[in-house]
PDB file of C-alpha atoms in Angstrom:
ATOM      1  CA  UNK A 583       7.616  -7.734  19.500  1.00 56.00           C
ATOM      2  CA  UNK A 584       4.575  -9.150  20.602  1.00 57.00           C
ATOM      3  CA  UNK A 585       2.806 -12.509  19.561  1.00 59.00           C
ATOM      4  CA  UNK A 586      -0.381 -10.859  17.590  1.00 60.00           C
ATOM      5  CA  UNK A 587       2.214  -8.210  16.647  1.00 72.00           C
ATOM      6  CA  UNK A 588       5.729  -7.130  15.205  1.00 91.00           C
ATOM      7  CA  UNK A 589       4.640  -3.305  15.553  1.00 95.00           C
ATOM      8  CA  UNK A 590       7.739  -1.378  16.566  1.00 96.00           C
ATOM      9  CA  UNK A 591       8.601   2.332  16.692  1.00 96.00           C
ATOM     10  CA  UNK A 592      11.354   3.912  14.554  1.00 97.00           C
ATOM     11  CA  UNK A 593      13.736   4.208  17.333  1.00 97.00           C
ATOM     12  CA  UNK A 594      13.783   0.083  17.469  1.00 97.00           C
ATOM     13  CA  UNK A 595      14.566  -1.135  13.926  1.00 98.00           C
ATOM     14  CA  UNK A 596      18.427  -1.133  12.490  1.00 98.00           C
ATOM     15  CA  UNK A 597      20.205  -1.462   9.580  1.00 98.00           C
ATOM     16  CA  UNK A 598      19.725  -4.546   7.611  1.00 98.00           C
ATOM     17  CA  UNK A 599      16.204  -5.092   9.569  1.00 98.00           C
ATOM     18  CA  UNK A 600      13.372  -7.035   7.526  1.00 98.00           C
ATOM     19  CA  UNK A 601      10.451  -4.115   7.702  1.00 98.00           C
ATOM     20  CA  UNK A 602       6.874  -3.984   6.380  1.00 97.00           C
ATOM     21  CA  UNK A 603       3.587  -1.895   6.533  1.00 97.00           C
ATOM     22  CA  UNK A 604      -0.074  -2.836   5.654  1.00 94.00           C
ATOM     23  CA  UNK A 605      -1.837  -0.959   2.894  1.00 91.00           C
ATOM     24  CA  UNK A 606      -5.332  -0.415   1.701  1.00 85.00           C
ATOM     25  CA  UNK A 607      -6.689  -1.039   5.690  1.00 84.00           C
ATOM     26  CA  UNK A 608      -4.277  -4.356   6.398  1.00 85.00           C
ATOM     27  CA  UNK A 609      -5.382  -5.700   2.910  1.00 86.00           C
ATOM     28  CA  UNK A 610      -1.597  -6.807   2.224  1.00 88.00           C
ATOM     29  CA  UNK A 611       1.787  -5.717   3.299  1.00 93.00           C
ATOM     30  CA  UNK A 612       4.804  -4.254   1.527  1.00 96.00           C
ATOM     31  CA  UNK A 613       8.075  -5.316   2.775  1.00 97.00           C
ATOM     32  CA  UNK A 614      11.591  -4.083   2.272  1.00 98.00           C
ATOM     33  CA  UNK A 615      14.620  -4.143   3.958  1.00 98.00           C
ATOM     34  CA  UNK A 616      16.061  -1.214   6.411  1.00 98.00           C
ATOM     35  CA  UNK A 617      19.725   0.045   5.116  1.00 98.00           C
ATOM     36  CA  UNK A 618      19.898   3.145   7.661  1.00 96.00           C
ATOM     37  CA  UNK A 619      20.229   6.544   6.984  1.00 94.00           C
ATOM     38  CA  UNK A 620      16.206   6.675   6.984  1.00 95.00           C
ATOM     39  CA  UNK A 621      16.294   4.644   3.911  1.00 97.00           C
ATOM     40  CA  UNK A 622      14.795   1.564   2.139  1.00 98.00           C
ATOM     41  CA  UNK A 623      15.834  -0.758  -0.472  1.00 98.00           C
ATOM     42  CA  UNK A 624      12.280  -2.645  -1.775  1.00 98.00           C
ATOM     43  CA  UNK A 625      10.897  -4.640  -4.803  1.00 96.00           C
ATOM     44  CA  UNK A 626       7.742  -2.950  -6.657  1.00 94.00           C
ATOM     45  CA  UNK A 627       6.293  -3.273  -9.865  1.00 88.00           C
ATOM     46  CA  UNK A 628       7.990  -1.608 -12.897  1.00 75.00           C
ATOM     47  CA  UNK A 629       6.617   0.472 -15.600  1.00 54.00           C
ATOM     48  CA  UNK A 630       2.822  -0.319 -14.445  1.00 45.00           C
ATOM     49  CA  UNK A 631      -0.175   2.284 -14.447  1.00 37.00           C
ATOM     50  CA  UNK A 632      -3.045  -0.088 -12.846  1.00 37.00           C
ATOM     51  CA  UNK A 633      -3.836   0.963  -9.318  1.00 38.00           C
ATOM     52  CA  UNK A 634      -1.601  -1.366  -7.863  1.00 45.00           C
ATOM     53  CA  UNK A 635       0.238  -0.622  -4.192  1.00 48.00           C
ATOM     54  CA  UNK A 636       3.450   0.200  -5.466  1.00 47.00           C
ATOM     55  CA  UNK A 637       2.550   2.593  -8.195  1.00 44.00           C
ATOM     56  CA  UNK A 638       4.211   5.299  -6.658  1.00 46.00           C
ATOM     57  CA  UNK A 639       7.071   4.642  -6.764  1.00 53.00           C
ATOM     58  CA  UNK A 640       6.969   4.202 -10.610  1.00 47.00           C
ATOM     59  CA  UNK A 641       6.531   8.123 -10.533  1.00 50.00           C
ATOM     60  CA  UNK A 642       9.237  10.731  -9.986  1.00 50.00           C
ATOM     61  CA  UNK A 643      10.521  11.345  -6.810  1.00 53.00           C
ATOM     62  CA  UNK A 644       8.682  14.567  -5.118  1.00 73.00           C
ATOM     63  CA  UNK A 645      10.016  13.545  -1.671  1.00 88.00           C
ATOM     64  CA  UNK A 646      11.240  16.780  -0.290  1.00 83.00           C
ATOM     65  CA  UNK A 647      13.621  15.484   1.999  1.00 85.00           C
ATOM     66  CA  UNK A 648      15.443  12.923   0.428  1.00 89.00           C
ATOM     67  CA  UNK A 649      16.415  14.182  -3.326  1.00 88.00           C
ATOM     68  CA  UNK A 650      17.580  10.457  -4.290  1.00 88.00           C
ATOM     69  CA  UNK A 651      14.355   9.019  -2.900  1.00 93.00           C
ATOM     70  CA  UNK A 652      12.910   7.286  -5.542  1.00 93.00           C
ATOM     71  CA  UNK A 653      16.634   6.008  -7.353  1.00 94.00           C
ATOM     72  CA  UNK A 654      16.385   3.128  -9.094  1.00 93.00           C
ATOM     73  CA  UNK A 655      17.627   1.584 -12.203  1.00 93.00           C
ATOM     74  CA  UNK A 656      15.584   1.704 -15.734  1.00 92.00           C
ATOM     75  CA  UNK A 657      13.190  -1.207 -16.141  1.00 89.00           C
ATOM     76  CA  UNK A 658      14.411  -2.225 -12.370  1.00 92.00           C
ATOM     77  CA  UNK A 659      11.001  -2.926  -9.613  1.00 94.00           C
ATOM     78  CA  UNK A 660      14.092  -2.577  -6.889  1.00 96.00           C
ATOM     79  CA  UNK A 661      13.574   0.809  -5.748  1.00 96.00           C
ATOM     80  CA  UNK A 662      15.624   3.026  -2.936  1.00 96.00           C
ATOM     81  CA  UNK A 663      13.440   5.231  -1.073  1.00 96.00           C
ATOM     82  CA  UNK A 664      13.189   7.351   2.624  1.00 96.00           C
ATOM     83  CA  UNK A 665      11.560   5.194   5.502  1.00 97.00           C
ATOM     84  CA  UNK A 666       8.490   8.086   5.231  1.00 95.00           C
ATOM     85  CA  UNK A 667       7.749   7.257   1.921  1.00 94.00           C
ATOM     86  CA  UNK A 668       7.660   3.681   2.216  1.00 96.00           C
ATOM     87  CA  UNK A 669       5.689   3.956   4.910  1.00 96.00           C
ATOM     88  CA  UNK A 670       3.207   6.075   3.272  1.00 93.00           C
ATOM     89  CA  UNK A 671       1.711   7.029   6.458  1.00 93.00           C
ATOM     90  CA  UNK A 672       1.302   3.585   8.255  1.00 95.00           C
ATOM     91  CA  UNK A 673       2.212   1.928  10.697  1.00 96.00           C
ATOM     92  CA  UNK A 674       6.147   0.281  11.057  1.00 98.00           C
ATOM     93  CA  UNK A 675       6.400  -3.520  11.431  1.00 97.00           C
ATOM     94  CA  UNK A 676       9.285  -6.163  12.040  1.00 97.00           C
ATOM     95  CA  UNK A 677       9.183  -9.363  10.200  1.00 97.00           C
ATOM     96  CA  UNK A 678      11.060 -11.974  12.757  1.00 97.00           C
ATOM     97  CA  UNK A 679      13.276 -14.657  11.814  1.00 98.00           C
ATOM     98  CA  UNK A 680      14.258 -17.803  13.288  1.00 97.00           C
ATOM     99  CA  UNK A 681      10.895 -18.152  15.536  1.00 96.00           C
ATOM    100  CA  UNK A 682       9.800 -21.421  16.318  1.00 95.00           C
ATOM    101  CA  UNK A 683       7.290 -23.892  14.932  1.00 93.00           C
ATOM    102  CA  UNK A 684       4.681 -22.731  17.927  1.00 91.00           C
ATOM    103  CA  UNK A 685       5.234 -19.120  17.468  1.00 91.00           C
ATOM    104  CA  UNK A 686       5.208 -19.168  13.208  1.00 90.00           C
ATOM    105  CA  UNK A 687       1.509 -21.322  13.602  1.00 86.00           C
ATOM    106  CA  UNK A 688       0.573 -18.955  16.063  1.00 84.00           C
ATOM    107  CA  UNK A 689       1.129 -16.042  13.859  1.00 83.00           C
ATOM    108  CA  UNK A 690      -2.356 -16.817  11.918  1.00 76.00           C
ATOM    109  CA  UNK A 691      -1.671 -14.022   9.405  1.00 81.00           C
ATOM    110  CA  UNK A 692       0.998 -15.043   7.109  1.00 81.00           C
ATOM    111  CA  UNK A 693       4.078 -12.532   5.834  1.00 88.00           C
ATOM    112  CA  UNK A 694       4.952 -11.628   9.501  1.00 93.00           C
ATOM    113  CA  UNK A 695       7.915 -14.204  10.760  1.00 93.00           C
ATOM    114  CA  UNK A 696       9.753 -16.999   9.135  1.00 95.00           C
ATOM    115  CA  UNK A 697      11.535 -20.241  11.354  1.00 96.00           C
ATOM    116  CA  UNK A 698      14.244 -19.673   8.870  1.00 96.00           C
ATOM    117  CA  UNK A 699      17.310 -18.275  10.203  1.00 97.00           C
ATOM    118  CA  UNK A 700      18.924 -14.709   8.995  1.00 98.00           C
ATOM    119  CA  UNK A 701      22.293 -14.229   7.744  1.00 98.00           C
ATOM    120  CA  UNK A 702      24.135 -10.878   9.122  1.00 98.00           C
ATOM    121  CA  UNK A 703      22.718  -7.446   9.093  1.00 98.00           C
ATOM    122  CA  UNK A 704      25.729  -6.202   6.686  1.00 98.00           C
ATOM    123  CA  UNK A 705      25.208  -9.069   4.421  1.00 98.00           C
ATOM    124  CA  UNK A 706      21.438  -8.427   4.073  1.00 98.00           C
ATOM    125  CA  UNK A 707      22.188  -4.541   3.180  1.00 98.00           C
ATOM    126  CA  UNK A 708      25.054  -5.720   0.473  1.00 98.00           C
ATOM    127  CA  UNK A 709      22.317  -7.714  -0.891  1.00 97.00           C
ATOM    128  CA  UNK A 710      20.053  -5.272  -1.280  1.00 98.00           C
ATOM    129  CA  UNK A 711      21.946  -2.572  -2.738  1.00 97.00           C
ATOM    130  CA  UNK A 712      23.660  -5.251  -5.070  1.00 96.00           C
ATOM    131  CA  UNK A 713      19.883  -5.336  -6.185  1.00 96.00           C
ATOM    132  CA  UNK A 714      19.340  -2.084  -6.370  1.00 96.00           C
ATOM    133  CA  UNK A 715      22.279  -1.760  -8.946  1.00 94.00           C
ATOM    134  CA  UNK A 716      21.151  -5.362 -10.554  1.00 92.00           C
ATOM    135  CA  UNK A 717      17.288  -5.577 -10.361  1.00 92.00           C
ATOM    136  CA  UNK A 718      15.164  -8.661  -9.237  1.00 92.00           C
ATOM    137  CA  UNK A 719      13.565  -9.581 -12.414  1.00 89.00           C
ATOM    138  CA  UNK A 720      10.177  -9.059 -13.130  1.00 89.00           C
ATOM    139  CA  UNK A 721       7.655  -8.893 -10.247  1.00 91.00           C
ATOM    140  CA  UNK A 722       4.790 -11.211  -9.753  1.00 87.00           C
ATOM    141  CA  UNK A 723       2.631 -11.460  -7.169  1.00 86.00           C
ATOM    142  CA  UNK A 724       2.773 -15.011  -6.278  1.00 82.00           C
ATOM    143  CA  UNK A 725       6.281 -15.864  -7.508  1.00 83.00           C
ATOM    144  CA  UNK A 726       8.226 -13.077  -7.183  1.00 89.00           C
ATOM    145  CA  UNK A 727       7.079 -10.024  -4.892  1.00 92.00           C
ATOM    146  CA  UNK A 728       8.242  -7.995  -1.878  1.00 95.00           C
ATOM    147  CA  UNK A 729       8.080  -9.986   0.515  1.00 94.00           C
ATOM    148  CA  UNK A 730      10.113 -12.410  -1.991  1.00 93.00           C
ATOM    149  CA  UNK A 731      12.825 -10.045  -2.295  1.00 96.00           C
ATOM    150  CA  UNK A 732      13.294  -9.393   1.191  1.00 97.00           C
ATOM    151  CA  UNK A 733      13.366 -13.089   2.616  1.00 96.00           C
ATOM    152  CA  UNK A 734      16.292 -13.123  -0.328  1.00 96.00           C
ATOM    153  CA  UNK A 735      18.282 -10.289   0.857  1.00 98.00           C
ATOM    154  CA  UNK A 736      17.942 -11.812   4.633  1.00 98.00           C
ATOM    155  CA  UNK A 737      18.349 -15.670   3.954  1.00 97.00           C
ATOM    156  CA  UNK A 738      19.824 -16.204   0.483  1.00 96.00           C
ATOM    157  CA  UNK A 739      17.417 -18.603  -0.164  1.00 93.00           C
ATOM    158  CA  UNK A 740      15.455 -18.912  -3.749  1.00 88.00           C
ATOM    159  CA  UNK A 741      12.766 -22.087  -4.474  1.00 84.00           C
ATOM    160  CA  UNK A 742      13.871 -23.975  -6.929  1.00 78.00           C
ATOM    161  CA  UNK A 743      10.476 -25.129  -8.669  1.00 68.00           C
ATOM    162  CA  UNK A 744       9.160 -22.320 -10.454  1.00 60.00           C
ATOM    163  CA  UNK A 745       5.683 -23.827 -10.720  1.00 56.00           C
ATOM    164  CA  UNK A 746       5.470 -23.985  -7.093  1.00 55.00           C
ATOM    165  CA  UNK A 747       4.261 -21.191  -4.253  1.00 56.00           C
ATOM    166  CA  UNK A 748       7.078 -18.561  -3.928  1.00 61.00           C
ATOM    167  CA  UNK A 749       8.916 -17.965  -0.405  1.00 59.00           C
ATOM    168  CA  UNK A 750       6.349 -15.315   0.378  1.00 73.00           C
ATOM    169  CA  UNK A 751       4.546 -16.090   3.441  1.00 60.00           C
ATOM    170  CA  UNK A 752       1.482 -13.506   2.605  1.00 65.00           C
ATOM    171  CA  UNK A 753       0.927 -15.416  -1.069  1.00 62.00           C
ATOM    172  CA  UNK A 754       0.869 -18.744   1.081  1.00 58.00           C
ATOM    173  CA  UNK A 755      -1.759 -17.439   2.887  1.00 56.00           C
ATOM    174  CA  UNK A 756      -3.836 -16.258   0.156  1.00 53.00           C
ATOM    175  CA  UNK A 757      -3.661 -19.397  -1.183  1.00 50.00           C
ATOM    176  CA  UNK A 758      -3.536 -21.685   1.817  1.00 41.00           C
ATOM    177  CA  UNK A 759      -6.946 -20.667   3.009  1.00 44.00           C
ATOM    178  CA  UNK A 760      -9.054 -21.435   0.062  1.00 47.00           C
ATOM    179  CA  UNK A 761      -7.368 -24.526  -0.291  1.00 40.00           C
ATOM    180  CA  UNK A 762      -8.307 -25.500   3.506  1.00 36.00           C
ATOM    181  CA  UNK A 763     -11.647 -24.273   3.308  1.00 43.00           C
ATOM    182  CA  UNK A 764     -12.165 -26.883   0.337  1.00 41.00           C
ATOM    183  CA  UNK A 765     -10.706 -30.224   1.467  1.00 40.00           C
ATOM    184  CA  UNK A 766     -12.286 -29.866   4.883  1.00 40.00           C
ATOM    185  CA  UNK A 767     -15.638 -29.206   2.889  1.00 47.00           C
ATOM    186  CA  UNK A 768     -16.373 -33.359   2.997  1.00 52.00           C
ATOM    187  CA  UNK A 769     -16.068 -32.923   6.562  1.00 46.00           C
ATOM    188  CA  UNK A 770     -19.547 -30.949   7.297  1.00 47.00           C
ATOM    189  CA  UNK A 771     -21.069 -34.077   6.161  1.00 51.00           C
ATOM    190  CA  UNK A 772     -19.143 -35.954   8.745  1.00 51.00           C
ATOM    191  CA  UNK A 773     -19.011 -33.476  11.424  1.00 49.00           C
ATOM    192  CA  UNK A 774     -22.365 -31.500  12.367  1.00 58.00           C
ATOM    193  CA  UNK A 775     -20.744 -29.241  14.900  1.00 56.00           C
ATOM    194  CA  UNK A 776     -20.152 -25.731  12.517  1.00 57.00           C
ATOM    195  CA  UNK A 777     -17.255 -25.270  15.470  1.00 50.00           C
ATOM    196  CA  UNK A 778     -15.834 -28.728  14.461  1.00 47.00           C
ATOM    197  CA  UNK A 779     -15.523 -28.043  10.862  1.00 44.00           C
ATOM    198  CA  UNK A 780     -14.102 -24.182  11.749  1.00 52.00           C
ATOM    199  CA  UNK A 781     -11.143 -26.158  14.035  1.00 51.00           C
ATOM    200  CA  UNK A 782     -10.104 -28.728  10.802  1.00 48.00           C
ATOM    201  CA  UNK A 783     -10.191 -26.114   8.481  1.00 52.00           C
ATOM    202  CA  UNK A 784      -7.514 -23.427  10.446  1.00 54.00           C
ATOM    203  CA  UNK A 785      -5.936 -26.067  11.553  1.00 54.00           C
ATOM    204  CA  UNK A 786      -5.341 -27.407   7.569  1.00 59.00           C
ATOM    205  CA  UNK A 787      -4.774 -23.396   6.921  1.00 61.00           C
ATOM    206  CA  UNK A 788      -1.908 -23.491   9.600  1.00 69.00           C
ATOM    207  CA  UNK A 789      -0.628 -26.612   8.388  1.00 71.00           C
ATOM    208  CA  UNK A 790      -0.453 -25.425   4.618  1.00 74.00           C
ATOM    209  CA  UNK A 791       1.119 -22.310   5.499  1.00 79.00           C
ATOM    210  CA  UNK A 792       3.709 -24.049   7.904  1.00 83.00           C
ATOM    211  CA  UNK A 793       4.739 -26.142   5.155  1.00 82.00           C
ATOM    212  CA  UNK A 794       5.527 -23.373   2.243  1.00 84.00           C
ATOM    213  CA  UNK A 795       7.649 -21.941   5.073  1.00 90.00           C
ATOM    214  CA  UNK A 796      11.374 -21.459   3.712  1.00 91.00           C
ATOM    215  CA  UNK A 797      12.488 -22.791   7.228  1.00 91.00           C
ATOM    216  CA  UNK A 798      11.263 -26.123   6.374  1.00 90.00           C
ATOM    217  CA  UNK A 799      11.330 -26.681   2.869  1.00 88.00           C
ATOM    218  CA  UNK A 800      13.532 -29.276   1.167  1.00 88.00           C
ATOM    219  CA  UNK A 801      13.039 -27.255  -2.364  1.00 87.00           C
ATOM    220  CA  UNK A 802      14.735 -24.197  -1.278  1.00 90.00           C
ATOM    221  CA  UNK A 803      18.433 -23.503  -2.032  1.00 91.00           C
ATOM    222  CA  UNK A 804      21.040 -20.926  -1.167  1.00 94.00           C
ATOM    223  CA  UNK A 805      22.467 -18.516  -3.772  1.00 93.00           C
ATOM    224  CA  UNK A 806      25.013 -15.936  -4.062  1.00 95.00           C
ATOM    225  CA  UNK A 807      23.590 -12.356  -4.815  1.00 95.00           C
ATOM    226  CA  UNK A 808      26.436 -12.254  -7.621  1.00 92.00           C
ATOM    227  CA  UNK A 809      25.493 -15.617  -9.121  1.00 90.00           C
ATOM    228  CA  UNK A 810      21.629 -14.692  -8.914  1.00 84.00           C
ATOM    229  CA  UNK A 811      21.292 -13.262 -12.412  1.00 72.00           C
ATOM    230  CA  UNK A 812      22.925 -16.222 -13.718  1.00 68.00           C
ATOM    231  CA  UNK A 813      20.851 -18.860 -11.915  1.00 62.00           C
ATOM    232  CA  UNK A 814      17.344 -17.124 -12.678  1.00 63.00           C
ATOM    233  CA  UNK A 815      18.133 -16.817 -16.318  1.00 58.00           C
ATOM    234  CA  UNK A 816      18.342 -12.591 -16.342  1.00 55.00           C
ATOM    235  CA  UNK A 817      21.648 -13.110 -18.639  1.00 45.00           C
ATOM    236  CA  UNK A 818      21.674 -15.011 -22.228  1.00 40.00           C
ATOM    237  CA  UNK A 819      23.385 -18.740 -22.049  1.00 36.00           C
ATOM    238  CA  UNK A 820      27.056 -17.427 -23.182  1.00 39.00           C
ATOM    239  CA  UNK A 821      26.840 -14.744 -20.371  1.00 41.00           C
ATOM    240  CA  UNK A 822      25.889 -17.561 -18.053  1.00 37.00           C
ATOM    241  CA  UNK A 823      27.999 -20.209 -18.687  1.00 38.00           C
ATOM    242  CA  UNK A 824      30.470 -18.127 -17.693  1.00 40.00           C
ATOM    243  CA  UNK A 825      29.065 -17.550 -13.992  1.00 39.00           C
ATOM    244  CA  UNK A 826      30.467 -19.200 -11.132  1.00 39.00           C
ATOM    245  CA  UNK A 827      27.220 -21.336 -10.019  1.00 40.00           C
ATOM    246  CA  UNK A 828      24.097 -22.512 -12.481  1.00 37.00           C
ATOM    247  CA  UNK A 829      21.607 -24.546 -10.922  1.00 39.00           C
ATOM    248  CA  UNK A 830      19.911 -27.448 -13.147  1.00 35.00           C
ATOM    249  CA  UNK A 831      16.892 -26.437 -12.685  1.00 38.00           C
ATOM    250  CA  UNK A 832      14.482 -23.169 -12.889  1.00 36.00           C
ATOM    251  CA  UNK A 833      14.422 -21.117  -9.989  1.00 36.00           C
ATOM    252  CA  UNK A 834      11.373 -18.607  -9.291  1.00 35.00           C
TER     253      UNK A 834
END
């Protein structure tokens, strides 16, 4: 995989691979992770009818290769379905773990690579389908999406301050560029050069997104799959005092 891009060809990923593909012209990706067989375990949302990317797959399967693509539980966003359909005629990308500071700020585009490190390929894929059988609560764009899911399923790691940005690198660069495009604003009093001003601001953007990075955060923790109902509050108190972890605080 190349620095500008994680584009790879079917023959390349394996199972328990972190994949993606852009939609609506490289508006925003959809990630999910690989579990071979030509098949993908991913987080949509559930019971929706806006126009949203992942409506879809809130439809019954018509896939006529795969007649379980499409399988997921009722009121469940975590959806199993064939690498075509994911795909939905685009192109097949890679999301890279464990890259270094250099290479992640490189990487302008956020939702592509992550300096956190992976766990195994098997225990990625037991994650996943664990999910598919459990759910991942309720989706949310900022808090809780895709990309969410799959940095789960690879790391283990949830945020622990709900009110904070998720672990998705694509929300923290939706948000991350307004936000440097208004505190370097003072600056074009300061600085006349438009090329100055252009400099401070990607380098704030590249800053902010650096620091929501799960790699470097301090408010990031790692949970079981089997004690993640429990610790995002999916089961009433009884049902969770009974779990083998709870954390004492919210977790997104």
């Amino acid at each position: 995989m190349g620095l500008l891009t994680n584009r790879v060809e079917r023959s390349e990923i394996k199972p328990g691979d972190h994949i993606y593909t852009y939609r609506a012209v490289f508006a925003y990706s959809h990630h999910g992770i690989f579990v071979g067989g030509s098949k993908v375990v991913h987080f949509t949302r559930a019971g929706t009818s806006s126009s949203s990317d992942d409506d879809v797959y809130n439809q019954p399967s018509s896939c006529p290769t795969f007649p379980d693509c499409g399988f997921r539980q009722p009121q469940s966003g975590v959806v199993l379905t064939c690498l075509d359909c994911f795909l939905q005629n685009g192109s097949l990308y890679c999301f890279e773990y464990g890259v270094t500071p250099s290479v992640f700020i490189a990487k302008v585009r956020g939702g592509t690579c992550t300096t956190a490190e992976s766990d195994p390929p098997e225990t990625a894929i037991h994650r996943a389908m664990y999910l598919l059988q459990k759910g991942f609560g309720n989706y949310d764009v900022f808090q809780n999406n895709c990309e969410d899911f799959a940095l789960y399923c690879k790391t283990g790691l949830l945020t622990i301050d709900r009110l904070g940005v998720g672990r998705s690198g694509q929300a923290s660069s939706v948000i991350g560029a307004p936000l440097a495009a208004l505190l370097s604003s003072p600056l074009k009093l300061l600085m006349p050069s438009p090329v100055g001003v252009a400099t401070v601001t990607a380098g704030m953007y590249c800053m902010s997104r650096y620091a929501t990075d799960i790699g470097v955060r301090t408010d990031v923790i790692k949970v079981a799959v089997e004690d993640l109902s429990v610790n995002l509050g999916w089961m009433n108190t009884e049902e969770g005092a009974s779990g083998n972890e709870v954390l004492t605080g919210p977790v997104t």
